[in-house]
């Protein structure tokens, strides 16, 4: 049996959607204050994972689609939901 490598799906946001994200999510205080701060921290986290030999894919997230997906699941758009949505999109794109 061969070992399959885990690919981490990292929710990736665009600068023009950052303010909408902060206004929409259930846990805005868990997000960095600015897009620049978030991007810097996200790039560092991805770099650390990759330095440890992990595979990471940035999954571009549209806030309107995230909200619709959360509503369809009956869940709040919090950090857990954002992670689950990124994994869902990654799975959809690989099929």
Tab-separated table of C-alpha atoms in Angstrom:
chain	number	residue	atom	x	y	z
A	1	UNK	CA	0.000	0.000	0.000
A	2	UNK	CA	1.504	3.331	-1.017
A	3	UNK	CA	1.310	6.351	1.227
A	4	UNK	CA	-0.661	9.211	-0.269
A	5	UNK	CA	0.607	12.734	0.406
A	6	UNK	CA	-1.807	15.105	2.086
A	7	UNK	CA	-2.409	18.340	0.216
A	8	UNK	CA	-3.393	21.241	2.444
A	9	UNK	CA	-6.061	23.542	1.026
A	10	UNK	CA	-5.399	27.112	2.103
A	11	UNK	CA	-8.294	29.580	1.778
A	12	UNK	CA	-6.976	32.474	-0.283
A	13	UNK	CA	-8.675	35.857	-0.431
A	14	UNK	CA	-8.293	38.725	-2.871
A	15	UNK	CA	-7.550	42.267	-1.655
A	16	UNK	CA	-10.808	43.647	-3.052
A	17	UNK	CA	-12.797	41.086	-1.031
A	18	UNK	CA	-11.007	41.577	2.302
A	19	UNK	CA	-13.363	44.187	3.767
A	20	UNK	CA	-16.409	42.168	2.720
A	21	UNK	CA	-14.892	39.100	4.371
A	22	UNK	CA	-14.410	40.991	7.651
A	23	UNK	CA	-17.980	42.308	7.494
A	24	UNK	CA	-19.490	38.912	6.643
A	25	UNK	CA	-17.801	36.319	8.831
A	26	UNK	CA	-18.972	35.302	12.262
A	27	UNK	CA	-15.509	35.752	13.785
A	28	UNK	CA	-13.953	38.938	12.336
A	29	UNK	CA	-11.643	39.369	15.328
A	30	UNK	CA	-9.796	36.185	14.325
A	31	UNK	CA	-8.729	37.866	11.083
A	32	UNK	CA	-5.822	40.248	10.701
A	33	UNK	CA	-6.730	43.932	10.636
A	34	UNK	CA	-5.538	44.501	7.073
A	35	UNK	CA	-5.218	42.434	3.926
A	36	UNK	CA	-1.481	43.136	3.889
A	37	UNK	CA	-1.070	41.692	7.393
A	38	UNK	CA	-3.175	38.658	6.517
A	39	UNK	CA	-1.262	38.011	3.298
A	40	UNK	CA	2.091	38.305	5.055
A	41	UNK	CA	1.018	35.851	7.764
A	42	UNK	CA	-0.601	33.499	5.242
A	43	UNK	CA	2.537	33.429	3.079
A	44	UNK	CA	4.631	32.683	6.191
A	45	UNK	CA	2.329	29.824	7.223
A	46	UNK	CA	2.401	28.356	3.713
A	47	UNK	CA	6.178	28.731	3.608
A	48	UNK	CA	6.553	26.839	6.882
A	49	UNK	CA	4.336	23.998	5.682
A	50	UNK	CA	6.252	23.746	2.416
A	51	UNK	CA	9.594	23.896	4.245
A	52	UNK	CA	8.404	20.831	6.186
A	53	UNK	CA	7.749	19.016	2.916
A	54	UNK	CA	3.994	19.555	2.899
A	55	UNK	CA	2.017	20.289	-0.255
A	56	UNK	CA	-0.161	23.395	-0.087
A	57	UNK	CA	-2.653	24.722	-2.624
A	58	UNK	CA	-4.049	28.226	-2.425
A	59	UNK	CA	-7.791	28.021	-2.986
A	60	UNK	CA	-9.254	31.328	-4.115
A	61	UNK	CA	-12.442	32.089	-2.209
A	62	UNK	CA	-15.265	34.375	-3.365
A	63	UNK	CA	-17.074	35.701	-0.310
A	64	UNK	CA	-20.537	35.547	-1.898
A	65	UNK	CA	-20.044	31.875	-2.754
A	66	UNK	CA	-18.672	31.116	0.720
A	67	UNK	CA	-21.766	32.680	2.289
A	68	UNK	CA	-24.118	30.743	-0.013
A	69	UNK	CA	-22.306	27.493	0.760
A	70	UNK	CA	-22.503	28.146	4.509
A	71	UNK	CA	-26.222	28.941	4.246
A	72	UNK	CA	-26.838	25.706	2.333
A	73	UNK	CA	-25.098	23.777	5.139
A	74	UNK	CA	-26.790	25.711	7.928
A	75	UNK	CA	-23.455	26.824	9.371
A	76	UNK	CA	-21.947	30.173	10.266
A	77	UNK	CA	-19.116	31.553	8.090
A	78	UNK	CA	-16.391	31.183	10.706
A	79	UNK	CA	-12.802	29.954	10.454
A	80	UNK	CA	-13.855	26.299	10.562
A	81	UNK	CA	-16.354	26.856	7.741
A	82	UNK	CA	-13.753	28.730	5.678
A	83	UNK	CA	-11.374	25.781	6.028
A	84	UNK	CA	-14.090	23.279	5.148
A	85	UNK	CA	-15.133	25.341	2.131
A	86	UNK	CA	-11.535	25.536	0.883
A	87	UNK	CA	-11.254	21.730	1.195
A	88	UNK	CA	-14.611	21.329	-0.588
A	89	UNK	CA	-13.454	23.538	-3.484
A	90	UNK	CA	-10.123	21.734	-3.715
A	91	UNK	CA	-11.961	18.404	-3.931
A	92	UNK	CA	-14.335	19.765	-6.594
A	93	UNK	CA	-11.421	21.049	-8.678
A	94	UNK	CA	-9.515	17.776	-8.498
A	95	UNK	CA	-12.443	15.691	-9.821
